[in-house]
């Protein structure tokens, strides 16, 4: 992730960052569903370890690009006089999600198991992907 964030994601232009963020957000729910299949009793097509590795690789790739590219998009979309406030809000909401998400997910995990938790997580992660695809960006 650090190689991709520091190397590849940094060199993308505004249009490339937007495309990378959209692709990353589309891959994130898929990564969760791969992990859900790894936790299933009899996963289809591949062994559980193969599903787990597929999910982990997809997750690492998608999150490496999603965070940095979406921050770049937020900066590009905000007026210069309020850019600091916008980026502060984006980072604060991200920190809140990283704090609340594990609390909610661990509760669901212990009550329902890994397959249910990762399936719900994958479904919930479709929402930001759809929102980003519908976003009209400045040209």
JSON list of N, CA and C in Angstrom, two decimals, residues 83-115:
[
{"chain": "A", "resi": 83, "resn": "UNK", "atom": "N", "xyz": [-10.27, 25.44, 1.19]},
{"chain": "A", "resi": 83, "resn": "UNK", "atom": "CA", "xyz": [-9.64, 24.13, 0.98]},
{"chain": "A", "resi": 83, "resn": "UNK", "atom": "C", "xyz": [-9.20, 23.48, 2.28]},
{"chain": "A", "resi": 84, "resn": "UNK", "atom": "N", "xyz": [-8.65, 24.25, 3.19]},
{"chain": "A", "resi": 84, "resn": "UNK", "atom": "CA", "xyz": [-8.21, 23.71, 4.48]},
{"chain": "A", "resi": 84, "resn": "UNK", "atom": "C", "xyz": [-9.36, 23.14, 5.29]},
{"chain": "A", "resi": 85, "resn": "UNK", "atom": "N", "xyz": [-10.47, 23.86, 5.30]},
{"chain": "A", "resi": 85, "resn": "UNK", "atom": "CA", "xyz": [-11.65, 23.39, 6.03]},
{"chain": "A", "resi": 85, "resn": "UNK", "atom": "C", "xyz": [-12.21, 22.12, 5.40]},
{"chain": "A", "resi": 86, "resn": "UNK", "atom": "N", "xyz": [-12.25, 22.08, 4.09]},
{"chain": "A", "resi": 86, "resn": "UNK", "atom": "CA", "xyz": [-12.77, 20.90, 3.39]},
{"chain": "A", "resi": 86, "resn": "UNK", "atom": "C", "xyz": [-11.88, 19.69, 3.67]},
{"chain": "A", "resi": 87, "resn": "UNK", "atom": "N", "xyz": [-10.56, 19.86, 3.54]},
{"chain": "A", "resi": 87, "resn": "UNK", "atom": "CA", "xyz": [-9.65, 18.74, 3.77]},
{"chain": "A", "resi": 87, "resn": "UNK", "atom": "C", "xyz": [-9.66, 18.31, 5.24]},
{"chain": "A", "resi": 88, "resn": "UNK", "atom": "N", "xyz": [-9.79, 19.26, 6.15]},
{"chain": "A", "resi": 88, "resn": "UNK", "atom": "CA", "xyz": [-9.90, 18.93, 7.57]},
{"chain": "A", "resi": 88, "resn": "UNK", "atom": "C", "xyz": [-11.15, 18.11, 7.85]},
{"chain": "A", "resi": 89, "resn": "UNK", "atom": "N", "xyz": [-12.25, 18.49, 7.21]},
{"chain": "A", "resi": 89, "resn": "UNK", "atom": "CA", "xyz": [-13.50, 17.75, 7.37]},
{"chain": "A", "resi": 89, "resn": "UNK", "atom": "C", "xyz": [-13.38, 16.34, 6.79]},
{"chain": "A", "resi": 90, "resn": "UNK", "atom": "N", "xyz": [-12.79, 16.23, 5.61]},
{"chain": "A", "resi": 90, "resn": "UNK", "atom": "CA", "xyz": [-12.61, 14.92, 4.98]},
{"chain": "A", "resi": 90, "resn": "UNK", "atom": "C", "xyz": [-11.77, 14.01, 5.88]},
{"chain": "A", "resi": 91, "resn": "UNK", "atom": "N", "xyz": [-10.67, 14.53, 6.39]},
{"chain": "A", "resi": 91, "resn": "UNK", "atom": "CA", "xyz": [-9.78, 13.72, 7.23]},
{"chain": "A", "resi": 91, "resn": "UNK", "atom": "C", "xyz": [-10.45, 13.38, 8.56]},
{"chain": "A", "resi": 92, "resn": "UNK", "atom": "N", "xyz": [-11.23, 14.31, 9.12]},
{"chain": "A", "resi": 92, "resn": "UNK", "atom": "CA", "xyz": [-11.94, 14.04, 10.37]},
{"chain": "A", "resi": 92, "resn": "UNK", "atom": "C", "xyz": [-13.00, 12.97, 10.20]},
{"chain": "A", "resi": 93, "resn": "UNK", "atom": "N", "xyz": [-13.75, 13.04, 9.10]},
{"chain": "A", "resi": 93, "resn": "UNK", "atom": "CA", "xyz": [-14.75, 12.00, 8.83]},
{"chain": "A", "resi": 93, "resn": "UNK", "atom": "C", "xyz": [-14.09, 10.64, 8.61]},
{"chain": "A", "resi": 94, "resn": "UNK", "atom": "N", "xyz": [-12.93, 10.65, 7.95]},
{"chain": "A", "resi": 94, "resn": "UNK", "atom": "CA", "xyz": [-12.19, 9.40, 7.77]},
{"chain": "A", "resi": 94, "resn": "UNK", "atom": "C", "xyz": [-11.75, 8.82, 9.10]},
{"chain": "A", "resi": 95, "resn": "UNK", "atom": "N", "xyz": [-11.27, 9.67, 10.00]},
{"chain": "A", "resi": 95, "resn": "UNK", "atom": "CA", "xyz": [-10.85, 9.21, 11.33]},
{"chain": "A", "resi": 95, "resn": "UNK", "atom": "C", "xyz": [-12.04, 8.67, 12.11]},
{"chain": "A", "resi": 96, "resn": "UNK", "atom": "N", "xyz": [-13.17, 9.33, 12.01]},
{"chain": "A", "resi": 96, "resn": "UNK", "atom": "CA", "xyz": [-14.38, 8.86, 12.69]},
{"chain": "A", "resi": 96, "resn": "UNK", "atom": "C", "xyz": [-14.80, 7.49, 12.15]},
{"chain": "A", "resi": 97, "resn": "UNK", "atom": "N", "xyz": [-14.74, 7.32, 10.84]},
{"chain": "A", "resi": 97, "resn": "UNK", "atom": "CA", "xyz": [-15.09, 6.03, 10.24]},
{"chain": "A", "resi": 97, "resn": "UNK", "atom": "C", "xyz": [-14.11, 4.94, 10.68]},
{"chain": "A", "resi": 98, "resn": "UNK", "atom": "N", "xyz": [-12.82, 5.29, 10.77]},
{"chain": "A", "resi": 98, "resn": "UNK", "atom": "CA", "xyz": [-11.83, 4.29, 11.20]},
{"chain": "A", "resi": 98, "resn": "UNK", "atom": "C", "xyz": [-11.96, 3.96, 12.68]},
{"chain": "A", "resi": 99, "resn": "UNK", "atom": "N", "xyz": [-12.61, 4.81, 13.45]},
{"chain": "A", "resi": 99, "resn": "UNK", "atom": "CA", "xyz": [-12.86, 4.52, 14.87]},
{"chain": "A", "resi": 99, "resn": "UNK", "atom": "C", "xyz": [-14.17, 3.77, 15.07]},
{"chain": "A", "resi": 100, "resn": "UNK", "atom": "N", "xyz": [-15.23, 4.23, 14.42]},
{"chain": "A", "resi": 100, "resn": "UNK", "atom": "CA", "xyz": [-16.55, 3.63, 14.62]},
{"chain": "A", "resi": 100, "resn": "UNK", "atom": "C", "xyz": [-16.71, 2.32, 13.85]},
{"chain": "A", "resi": 101, "resn": "UNK", "atom": "N", "xyz": [-16.12, 2.25, 12.66]},
{"chain": "A", "resi": 101, "resn": "UNK", "atom": "CA", "xyz": [-16.26, 1.06, 11.82]},
{"chain": "A", "resi": 101, "resn": "UNK", "atom": "C", "xyz": [-15.85, -0.23, 12.52]},
{"chain": "A", "resi": 102, "resn": "UNK", "atom": "N", "xyz": [-14.66, -0.28, 13.11]},
{"chain": "A", "resi": 102, "resn": "UNK", "atom": "CA", "xyz": [-14.26, -1.51, 13.79]},
{"chain": "A", "resi": 102, "resn": "UNK", "atom": "C", "xyz": [-15.14, -1.85, 14.99]},
{"chain": "A", "resi": 103, "resn": "UNK", "atom": "N", "xyz": [-15.67, -0.85, 15.68]},
{"chain": "A", "resi": 103, "resn": "UNK", "atom": "CA", "xyz": [-16.55, -1.13, 16.81]},
{"chain": "A", "resi": 103, "resn": "UNK", "atom": "C", "xyz": [-17.84, -1.81, 16.34]},
{"chain": "A", "resi": 104, "resn": "UNK", "atom": "N", "xyz": [-18.43, -1.27, 15.29]},
{"chain": "A", "resi": 104, "resn": "UNK", "atom": "CA", "xyz": [-19.66, -1.85, 14.75]},
{"chain": "A", "resi": 104, "resn": "UNK", "atom": "C", "xyz": [-19.38, -3.22, 14.13]},
{"chain": "A", "resi": 105, "resn": "UNK", "atom": "N", "xyz": [-18.32, -3.29, 13.32]},
{"chain": "A", "resi": 105, "resn": "UNK", "atom": "CA", "xyz": [-18.01, -4.55, 12.64]},
{"chain": "A", "resi": 105, "resn": "UNK", "atom": "C", "xyz": [-17.65, -5.66, 13.62]},
{"chain": "A", "resi": 106, "resn": "UNK", "atom": "N", "xyz": [-16.92, -5.34, 14.68]},
{"chain": "A", "resi": 106, "resn": "UNK", "atom": "CA", "xyz": [-16.56, -6.39, 15.64]},
{"chain": "A", "resi": 106, "resn": "UNK", "atom": "C", "xyz": [-17.79, -6.90, 16.39]},
{"chain": "A", "resi": 107, "resn": "UNK", "atom": "N", "xyz": [-18.74, -6.02, 16.64]},
{"chain": "A", "resi": 107, "resn": "UNK", "atom": "CA", "xyz": [-19.98, -6.46, 17.28]},
{"chain": "A", "resi": 107, "resn": "UNK", "atom": "C", "xyz": [-20.75, -7.41, 16.36]},
{"chain": "A", "resi": 108, "resn": "UNK", "atom": "N", "xyz": [-20.87, -7.05, 15.09]},
{"chain": "A", "resi": 108, "resn": "UNK", "atom": "CA", "xyz": [-21.56, -7.92, 14.13]},
{"chain": "A", "resi": 108, "resn": "UNK", "atom": "C", "xyz": [-20.79, -9.23, 13.98]},
{"chain": "A", "resi": 109, "resn": "UNK", "atom": "N", "xyz": [-19.46, -9.15, 13.94]},
{"chain": "A", "resi": 109, "resn": "UNK", "atom": "CA", "xyz": [-18.63, -10.35, 13.80]},
{"chain": "A", "resi": 109, "resn": "UNK", "atom": "C", "xyz": [-18.87, -11.34, 14.93]},
{"chain": "A", "resi": 110, "resn": "UNK", "atom": "N", "xyz": [-18.84, -10.85, 16.16]},
{"chain": "A", "resi": 110, "resn": "UNK", "atom": "CA", "xyz": [-19.01, -11.77, 17.29]},
{"chain": "A", "resi": 110, "resn": "UNK", "atom": "C", "xyz": [-20.44, -12.29, 17.42]},
{"chain": "A", "resi": 111, "resn": "UNK", "atom": "N", "xyz": [-21.41, -11.54, 16.90]},
{"chain": "A", "resi": 111, "resn": "UNK", "atom": "CA", "xyz": [-22.80, -12.00, 16.95]},
{"chain": "A", "resi": 111, "resn": "UNK", "atom": "C", "xyz": [-23.17, -12.89, 15.76]},
{"chain": "A", "resi": 112, "resn": "UNK", "atom": "N", "xyz": [-22.59, -12.62, 14.58]},
{"chain": "A", "resi": 112, "resn": "UNK", "atom": "CA", "xyz": [-23.04, -13.30, 13.37]},
{"chain": "A", "resi": 112, "resn": "UNK", "atom": "C", "xyz": [-21.98, -14.06, 12.61]},
{"chain": "A", "resi": 113, "resn": "UNK", "atom": "N", "xyz": [-20.70, -13.80, 12.88]},
{"chain": "A", "resi": 113, "resn": "UNK", "atom": "CA", "xyz": [-19.63, -14.50, 12.17]},
{"chain": "A", "resi": 113, "resn": "UNK", "atom": "C", "xyz": [-19.03, -13.70, 11.04]},
{"chain": "A", "resi": 114, "resn": "UNK", "atom": "N", "xyz": [-17.95, -14.23, 10.51]},
{"chain": "A", "resi": 114, "resn": "UNK", "atom": "CA", "xyz": [-17.17, -13.52, 9.49]},
{"chain": "A", "resi": 114, "resn": "UNK", "atom": "C", "xyz": [-17.90, -13.38, 8.17]},
{"chain": "A", "resi": 115, "resn": "UNK", "atom": "N", "xyz": [-18.56, -14.44, 7.73]},
{"chain": "A", "resi": 115, "resn": "UNK", "atom": "CA", "xyz": [-19.23, -14.39, 6.42]},
{"chain": "A", "resi": 115, "resn": "UNK", "atom": "C", "xyz": [-20.28, -13.30, 6.39]}
]
